[in-house]
Structure formats: C-alpha cells, structure tokens
Amino acid sequence: MAPRTLLDKLWDAHQVTAETPDTPAILYVDLHLVHEVTSPQAFSELRARGLRVRRPARTLATLDHSTPTLPADAAGSLPFVTPAAAAQVDMLRGNCREFGIELLDLAHAQRGIVHVIGPELGATQPGMTIVCGDSHTSTHGAFGALAFGIGTSEVGHVLASQCLLQRKPRAMAIEVRGRLQPGVTAKDLVLHIIGHIGVDGGTGCVIEYRGEAIRALSMDERMTVCNMSIEAGARAGMIAPDEVTFAWLHGRPRA
C-alpha cells in the first residue's frame, strides 16, 4: 500500500460514500459544535421539514459569540450589546430544549469559547472529524482531528444526518525544522509561514504541520498554529497526535 497522509487516513475512515466526478463524498461527522450565531436558520430548516437531530449525543452547544463580557446587574440582567444578541442566546436555548441537544449555558461551569471547550473537556480527540459553523474550527486539528468550518445550511445538514457532502481537499505538508528561539512564539511561527506561502497559499488544502519545531510545541501552541491555517486560505490544519497530545487529554472529563 502506498504511503498515506493523515488526511487520507481520516477521510477514508469517515467516508460513507466516495466522491465521483459528478458528486461529492458523504463524510460522517464525529463531533458537531454549535453556537448561537450560525445555528438559528439551521434549526428553523429542520423544524420546517419536520426533521429531528440525527445524533444529539454527537452535538454539543455552547454560548460564546454574542454573550456579554460584563457580569449581570443587581437585578440579574446581562448587558447584551444589542437585542439581537440576546435573541440569539434565547433562540439557542429553545432550540436545544426542543431538539434534545446538550447546551453549556451561561451559568454552566464548562461553558466557554467553542474552540476552547472541546480541547479543555477532552471532547476533541485524535482521529475525529469535527465541524462547526465557524471558520476557526481548524483549531481542533492540533489534536490530530480533521476539523473545519461549515456554513449555516451545512449546519442543518449535519444536524439532520450527522453527515456532510464534501469534496476531498488536497494535502499540503509544511515541515518546520530546528527549534524556536527564545521569545519566538507559535503565533510568530505561523505568521511567518503565512507570509511565506501567502494568504491564499493554502487554498483548497488541508495543511499537515510536521517537523522537530512542531513536535516541540505545547498543545496550546499547536492550537494556535492550526487555528491560523485559515489565514493562509487553508480548509484546515492538522498535527499528528503524539505523547504530548495524549498527556493533555489524560483525565479530562470527556476524554
């Protein structure tokens, strides 16, 4: 068998139906992260068609995009910037109740930024396919997951079927040798890469980062690198899991 990339292995493991020249592949999704901004229309489409959420246990919702950063006032009211932001929060609460989806609400101890809670809780794991209605879903690729952002209509598709129609991206390898010098951060590294390949250098690709310098990064630093893959135009970024990955996940609530 010819050598395969990390993308090849994950794609083949999750492909329900292979793509053809005329049709995209059907890809199974292991974890669907949902937030209040890109989900309302998707839930409305399910409701209009009389559909249920196919795999509620594979869907996790959190409130993070439109939520206030200031605490509640003496009456318990939160200072939402706009009525529309408050409406989005209320809508997600109602949709999660109606469709049986777990919601990490504002007072929940595990609530947080959508691309932080997955790693923090151990819900993001190597070998998974992960999608969310947010471009920086690529952050989760730091754990050896194939993770990418999707649009609102696609959010509806995943809610209804736990699958997604996708054309397979190309694979791009970026190897970083040596070690970062003192004072040089992961953000510096990925910005240098983007400056080298250009803001469209990764278009249509999943970037697999490898090499000694990548292996020396902490999980937080790896998440930074994969997160910023989008700024190079890439579909996603990935780093193969190793002992650093497994040590991070050990003992986390959902690992």
Coordinates of C-alpha atoms in Angstrom, one line a residue:
M1 CA 0.0 0.0 0.0
A2 CA 1.3 3.5 -0.9
P3 CA 2.0 5.8 2.0
R4 CA -1.0 7.9 3.1
T5 CA -1.2 11.3 4.7
L6 CA -3.1 11.9 8.0
L7 CA -5.8 13.5 5.9
D8 CA -6.1 10.3 3.7
K9 CA -6.4 8.1 6.8
L10 CA -9.1 10.2 8.5
W11 CA -11.0 10.8 5.2
D12 CA -11.1 7.1 4.4
A13 CA -12.2 6.2 7.9
H14 CA -15.2 8.6 7.8
Q15 CA -16.2 8.4 4.1
V16 CA -19.7 6.9 3.9
T17 CA -19.9 7.2 0.1
A18 CA -16.9 8.1 -2.1
E19 CA -16.9 11.1 -4.3
T20 CA -17.3 10.8 -8.1
P21 CA -16.6 13.4 -10.8
D22 CA -20.2 14.4 -10.5
T23 CA -20.9 14.1 -6.8
P24 CA -19.1 15.0 -3.6
A25 CA -18.3 12.4 -0.9
I26 CA -20.6 11.8 2.1
L27 CA -18.5 12.3 5.2
Y28 CA -19.5 11.2 8.7
V29 CA -19.1 13.7 11.4
D30 CA -17.9 12.6 14.9
L31 CA -18.5 15.9 16.7
H32 CA -20.7 18.8 15.8
L33 CA -20.1 22.0 17.8
V34 CA -22.9 24.5 17.7
H35 CA -23.2 28.1 18.9
E36 CA -25.8 30.8 18.8
V37 CA -24.9 32.7 15.6
T38 CA -24.8 30.2 12.8
S39 CA -27.4 27.8 14.1
P40 CA -30.8 29.5 14.2
Q41 CA -31.6 29.2 10.5
A42 CA -30.4 25.6 10.5
F43 CA -32.8 24.7 13.3
S44 CA -35.6 26.5 11.5
E45 CA -35.0 24.4 8.4
L46 CA -35.3 21.2 10.5
R47 CA -38.5 22.4 12.0
A48 CA -39.9 23.4 8.6
R49 CA -39.2 19.9 7.2
G50 CA -40.3 18.0 10.3
L51 CA -36.8 16.6 10.8
R52 CA -35.1 15.7 14.1
V53 CA -31.5 15.9 15.1
R54 CA -30.0 12.6 13.9
R55 CA -27.4 12.2 16.6
P56 CA -27.9 14.6 19.6
A57 CA -25.2 12.9 21.6
R58 CA -22.7 13.9 18.9
T59 CA -23.7 17.5 19.1
L60 CA -22.5 20.0 21.8
A61 CA -23.8 23.5 22.0
T62 CA -22.3 26.5 23.8
L63 CA -23.0 30.2 24.1
D64 CA -19.9 32.3 23.2
H65 CA -20.3 34.7 20.2
S66 CA -23.0 37.1 21.3
T67 CA -22.6 36.8 25.1
P68 CA -21.7 39.8 27.3
T69 CA -18.3 40.0 28.9
L70 CA -19.6 42.1 31.8
P71 CA -21.4 40.5 34.7
A72 CA -25.2 40.7 35.4
D73 CA -26.6 43.7 37.1
A74 CA -28.2 43.7 40.6
A75 CA -31.5 42.5 39.0
G76 CA -29.7 39.6 37.3
S77 CA -30.0 41.1 33.8
L78 CA -27.0 40.6 31.5
P79 CA -25.8 43.7 29.5
F80 CA -26.2 42.4 25.9
V81 CA -24.9 44.8 23.4
T82 CA -28.0 44.5 21.2
P83 CA -31.4 43.0 21.4
A84 CA -30.4 40.7 18.5
A85 CA -27.6 39.2 20.6
A86 CA -30.0 38.4 23.4
A87 CA -32.4 36.9 21.0
Q88 CA -29.7 34.6 19.6
V89 CA -28.9 33.3 23.0
D90 CA -32.6 32.7 23.8
M91 CA -33.1 31.0 20.5
L92 CA -30.3 28.6 21.0
R93 CA -31.6 27.7 24.5
G94 CA -35.0 27.0 23.0
N95 CA -33.6 25.0 20.0
C96 CA -31.5 22.8 22.3
R97 CA -34.5 22.1 24.5
E98 CA -36.7 21.2 21.6
F99 CA -34.2 19.0 19.8
G100 CA -32.6 17.4 22.8
I101 CA -29.1 18.8 22.5
E102 CA -26.8 19.4 25.4
L103 CA -26.2 23.1 26.0
L104 CA -23.4 24.6 28.0
D105 CA -25.4 27.6 29.2
L106 CA -24.1 30.8 30.6
A107 CA -24.0 29.6 34.2
H108 CA -22.6 26.1 33.3
A109 CA -19.2 25.5 34.8
Q110 CA -17.9 24.0 31.5
R111 CA -19.2 26.8 29.2
G112 CA -16.6 28.7 27.2
I113 CA -15.4 29.7 23.7
V114 CA -16.5 27.0 21.3
H115 CA -13.0 26.1 20.1
V116 CA -11.6 26.1 23.6
I117 CA -14.2 23.8 25.4
G118 CA -13.6 20.9 23.0
P119 CA -9.9 20.6 24.0
E120 CA -10.5 21.6 27.6
L121 CA -13.1 18.9 28.2
G122 CA -11.4 16.2 26.2
A123 CA -14.3 16.2 23.6
T124 CA -11.8 16.9 20.9
Q125 CA -9.8 13.7 20.2
P126 CA -7.3 12.3 17.7
G127 CA -8.9 10.7 14.6
M128 CA -12.2 12.6 14.8
T129 CA -14.0 14.6 12.2
I130 CA -15.2 17.8 13.8
V131 CA -17.3 20.6 12.3
C132 CA -18.7 23.9 13.5
G133 CA -20.3 26.9 11.9
D134 CA -17.2 28.9 12.4
S135 CA -14.1 29.2 10.2
H136 CA -11.5 28.7 13.0
T137 CA -12.8 25.2 13.7
S138 CA -9.4 24.2 12.3
T139 CA -8.1 24.8 15.9
H140 CA -9.1 21.3 16.8
G141 CA -6.7 19.9 14.2
A142 CA -3.9 20.3 16.7
F143 CA -5.2 17.1 18.2
G144 CA -4.9 15.1 15.0
A145 CA -8.6 15.7 14.1
L146 CA -9.9 16.7 10.7
A147 CA -11.7 19.9 11.8
F148 CA -13.2 22.6 9.6
G149 CA -15.8 25.3 9.5
I150 CA -19.1 25.0 7.7
G151 CA -21.9 27.3 6.6
T152 CA -25.4 27.6 8.1
S153 CA -27.0 25.4 5.5
E154 CA -24.4 22.7 6.2
V155 CA -25.0 23.0 9.9
G156 CA -28.6 22.0 9.1
H157 CA -27.3 19.0 7.0
V158 CA -25.2 17.7 9.9
L159 CA -27.9 18.2 12.4
A160 CA -30.3 16.2 10.2
S161 CA -28.0 13.4 9.0
Q162 CA -24.7 13.6 11.0
C163 CA -23.1 13.7 7.6
L164 CA -21.8 16.3 5.2
L165 CA -21.3 16.5 1.4
Q166 CA -17.6 17.3 0.8
R167 CA -15.0 17.3 -1.9
K168 CA -11.7 16.0 -0.6
P169 CA -9.2 18.8 -0.2
R170 CA -5.6 18.5 -1.3
A171 CA -2.9 17.7 1.3
M172 CA -0.1 20.1 1.9
A173 CA 2.8 19.3 4.2
I174 CA 4.8 22.0 6.0
E175 CA 7.8 20.9 7.8
V176 CA 9.5 23.1 10.4
R177 CA 13.0 22.1 11.4
G178 CA 15.1 23.1 14.3
R179 CA 13.7 24.8 17.4
L180 CA 12.1 28.2 18.1
Q181 CA 14.5 30.7 19.6
P182 CA 13.7 32.4 23.0
G183 CA 11.0 35.0 22.6
V184 CA 9.6 33.5 19.4
T185 CA 6.1 32.2 19.8
A186 CA 3.8 29.9 17.9
K187 CA 1.9 32.9 16.6
D188 CA 5.2 34.3 15.2
L189 CA 5.9 30.9 13.6
V190 CA 2.5 30.6 11.8
L191 CA 2.5 34.3 10.7
H192 CA 5.9 33.6 9.2
I193 CA 4.5 30.6 7.4
I194 CA 1.6 32.6 6.1
G195 CA 4.0 35.4 5.0
H196 CA 6.0 32.8 3.1
I197 CA 3.1 30.9 1.3
G198 CA 0.7 33.9 1.1
V199 CA -2.8 34.5 2.3
D200 CA -4.1 32.2 -0.4
G201 CA -1.2 29.7 -0.3
G202 CA -3.3 27.0 1.4
T203 CA -6.5 27.5 -0.6
G204 CA -8.2 24.1 -1.2
C205 CA -5.8 22.3 1.1
V206 CA -5.5 20.7 4.5
I207 CA -2.1 21.7 5.9
E208 CA -0.3 19.0 7.9
Y209 CA 2.4 20.6 10.1
R210 CA 5.3 18.4 11.0
G211 CA 9.0 18.5 11.9
E212 CA 11.1 19.0 15.1
A213 CA 9.9 22.5 15.8
I214 CA 6.2 21.4 15.6
R215 CA 6.8 18.5 17.9
A216 CA 8.4 20.8 20.5
L217 CA 5.3 22.9 20.7
S218 CA 2.8 22.6 23.6
M219 CA -0.8 21.8 22.8
D220 CA -1.8 25.5 23.3
E221 CA 0.9 26.4 20.8
R222 CA -0.2 23.7 18.3
M223 CA -3.8 25.0 18.6
T224 CA -2.6 28.5 17.7
V225 CA -0.8 27.2 14.6
C226 CA -3.8 25.1 13.4
N227 CA -6.2 28.0 14.2
M228 CA -4.3 30.3 11.9
S229 CA -4.3 27.9 9.0
I230 CA -7.4 29.7 7.8
E231 CA -5.5 32.9 7.4
A232 CA -3.4 31.1 4.8
G233 CA -6.7 30.2 3.0
A234 CA -6.5 26.6 4.0
R235 CA -9.5 24.4 4.7
A236 CA -7.9 23.0 7.9
G237 CA -4.7 22.5 9.7
M238 CA -3.5 19.2 11.3
I239 CA -0.8 17.9 13.6
A240 CA -0.4 14.2 14.1
P241 CA -1.0 13.1 17.7
D242 CA 1.9 12.1 19.9
E243 CA 2.7 11.7 23.6
V244 CA 2.1 15.5 24.2
T245 CA -1.4 15.1 22.8
F246 CA -2.2 12.1 24.9
A247 CA -0.8 13.6 28.1
W248 CA -3.0 16.7 27.5
L249 CA -6.2 14.6 27.1
H250 CA -5.5 12.2 30.0
G251 CA -8.0 12.7 32.8
R252 CA -10.1 15.3 31.0
P253 CA -13.9 15.0 31.7
R254 CA -14.9 13.8 28.2
A255 CA -11.8 12.0 27.1

